[in-house]
Short mmCIF file of C-alpha atoms in Angstrom, two decimals:
data_model
loop_
_atom_site.label_atom_id
_atom_site.label_comp_id
_atom_site.label_asym_id
_atom_site.label_seq_id
_atom_site.Cartn_x
_atom_site.Cartn_y
_atom_site.Cartn_z
CA UNK A 1 18.67 -51.10 -44.42
CA UNK A 2 19.63 -48.72 -41.72
CA UNK A 3 22.26 -51.71 -40.49
CA UNK A 4 23.90 -51.80 -43.84
CA UNK A 5 23.97 -47.89 -43.80
CA UNK A 6 25.82 -47.56 -40.49
CA UNK A 7 28.64 -49.27 -41.70
CA UNK A 8 31.87 -47.75 -42.76
CA UNK A 9 33.75 -44.96 -41.84
CA UNK A 10 32.59 -42.00 -39.57
CA UNK A 11 28.72 -43.49 -39.76
CA UNK A 12 29.98 -46.69 -38.13
CA UNK A 13 27.73 -47.45 -35.21
CA UNK A 14 25.42 -44.54 -35.42
CA UNK A 15 22.06 -46.32 -35.63
CA UNK A 16 20.19 -42.99 -34.92
CA UNK A 17 21.66 -41.24 -37.63
CA UNK A 18 21.07 -44.19 -39.81
CA UNK A 19 17.58 -44.16 -39.36
CA UNK A 20 17.29 -40.55 -39.53
CA UNK A 21 18.55 -40.82 -43.14
CA UNK A 22 16.42 -43.81 -44.05
CA UNK A 23 13.30 -41.55 -42.68
CA UNK A 24 14.48 -38.52 -44.61
CA UNK A 25 15.14 -40.44 -47.74
CA UNK A 26 11.13 -42.06 -47.45
CA UNK A 27 9.70 -38.63 -46.74
CA UNK A 28 11.26 -37.62 -49.79
CA UNK A 29 10.21 -40.44 -51.79
CA UNK A 30 7.00 -40.08 -50.73
CA UNK A 31 6.72 -36.22 -51.77
CA UNK A 32 8.14 -36.78 -54.96
CA UNK A 33 6.17 -39.90 -55.77
CA UNK A 34 3.05 -39.97 -53.81
CA UNK A 35 3.61 -43.94 -53.30
CA UNK A 36 4.23 -45.77 -50.47
CA UNK A 37 8.07 -45.71 -49.95
CA UNK A 38 8.05 -48.87 -48.53
CA UNK A 39 6.82 -50.51 -51.73
CA UNK A 40 9.27 -48.75 -53.89
CA UNK A 41 12.22 -49.85 -51.86
CA UNK A 42 11.04 -53.53 -52.21
CA UNK A 43 10.69 -53.00 -55.92
CA UNK A 44 14.28 -51.57 -55.90
CA UNK A 45 15.19 -54.26 -54.11
CA UNK A 46 13.62 -56.98 -56.42
CA UNK A 47 15.74 -55.38 -59.61
CA UNK A 48 19.09 -54.70 -57.91
CA UNK A 49 19.81 -58.20 -57.13
CA UNK A 50 21.95 -60.22 -58.94
CA UNK A 51 19.99 -63.58 -60.69
CA UNK A 52 23.28 -65.61 -61.64
CA UNK A 53 26.60 -65.59 -60.34
CA UNK A 54 30.13 -67.45 -60.96
CA UNK A 55 31.94 -69.44 -58.84
CA UNK A 56 35.04 -71.30 -58.96
CA UNK A 57 35.22 -75.37 -60.22
CA UNK A 58 38.52 -77.33 -59.72
CA UNK A 59 39.01 -80.44 -62.00
CA UNK A 60 42.06 -81.84 -61.30
CA UNK A 61 44.35 -79.14 -61.77
CA UNK A 62 42.48 -76.95 -63.90
CA UNK A 63 40.25 -74.25 -62.39
CA UNK A 64 37.16 -72.66 -64.61
CA UNK A 65 34.25 -70.43 -63.66
CA UNK A 66 31.20 -71.89 -63.92
CA UNK A 67 27.61 -70.05 -63.83
CA UNK A 68 25.13 -70.89 -60.71
CA UNK A 69 21.85 -69.28 -59.49
CA UNK A 70 21.95 -66.76 -56.85
CA UNK A 71 19.85 -67.65 -53.44
CA UNK A 72 17.33 -65.50 -52.80
CA UNK A 73 18.88 -64.29 -49.19
CA UNK A 74 21.79 -63.28 -51.02
CA UNK A 75 20.27 -61.78 -53.83
CA UNK A 76 18.29 -59.36 -51.20
CA UNK A 77 21.55 -58.69 -49.13
CA UNK A 78 23.81 -57.79 -52.11
CA UNK A 79 21.07 -55.76 -53.68
CA UNK A 80 20.87 -53.36 -49.85
CA UNK A 81 24.57 -53.63 -50.06
CA UNK A 82 24.83 -52.03 -53.46
CA UNK A 83 22.16 -49.59 -52.89
CA UNK A 84 23.82 -48.39 -49.42
CA UNK A 85 27.40 -48.41 -51.38
CA UNK A 86 26.18 -46.35 -53.80
CA UNK A 87 24.89 -43.87 -51.34
CA UNK A 88 27.70 -43.45 -49.55
CA UNK A 89 30.39 -43.00 -53.04
CA UNK A 90 27.69 -40.63 -54.24
CA UNK A 91 27.67 -38.34 -51.22
CA UNK A 92 31.32 -38.38 -50.88
CA UNK A 93 32.82 -34.61 -51.02
CA UNK A 94 29.44 -33.49 -52.07
CA UNK A 95 26.76 -30.81 -50.90
CA UNK A 96 23.96 -32.79 -50.89
CA UNK A 97 23.09 -34.76 -48.27
CA UNK A 98 23.18 -38.91 -48.38
CA UNK A 99 19.19 -38.83 -47.88
CA UNK A 100 19.01 -37.07 -51.16
CA UNK A 101 21.07 -39.09 -53.06
CA UNK A 102 20.48 -42.31 -51.83
CA UNK A 103 17.23 -41.68 -54.00
CA UNK A 104 18.88 -42.09 -57.07
CA UNK A 105 20.08 -45.34 -55.99
CA UNK A 106 16.51 -46.59 -54.78
#
């Protein structure tokens, strides 16, 4: 989660800032819900990943889309990426911090 938070733009390569963002988000989750923030994150990652995807299959000169199952590691990576991307997009040109708005996407 921390490594995907420090991608793109001015946050690129700043791991301490990404750790601080995640820590603040976990503290806010703990205050709002009273539950373990890691358990809430795991539940969000489970629910956020795609179970099915489509791929291109070529038979002769014809290309068609075929539905395939998504592997477990790809589901986890895609879910974390989408949460971080949504938090980054939500904070662009806004007053609220990324820690506050990342709660919406978790």
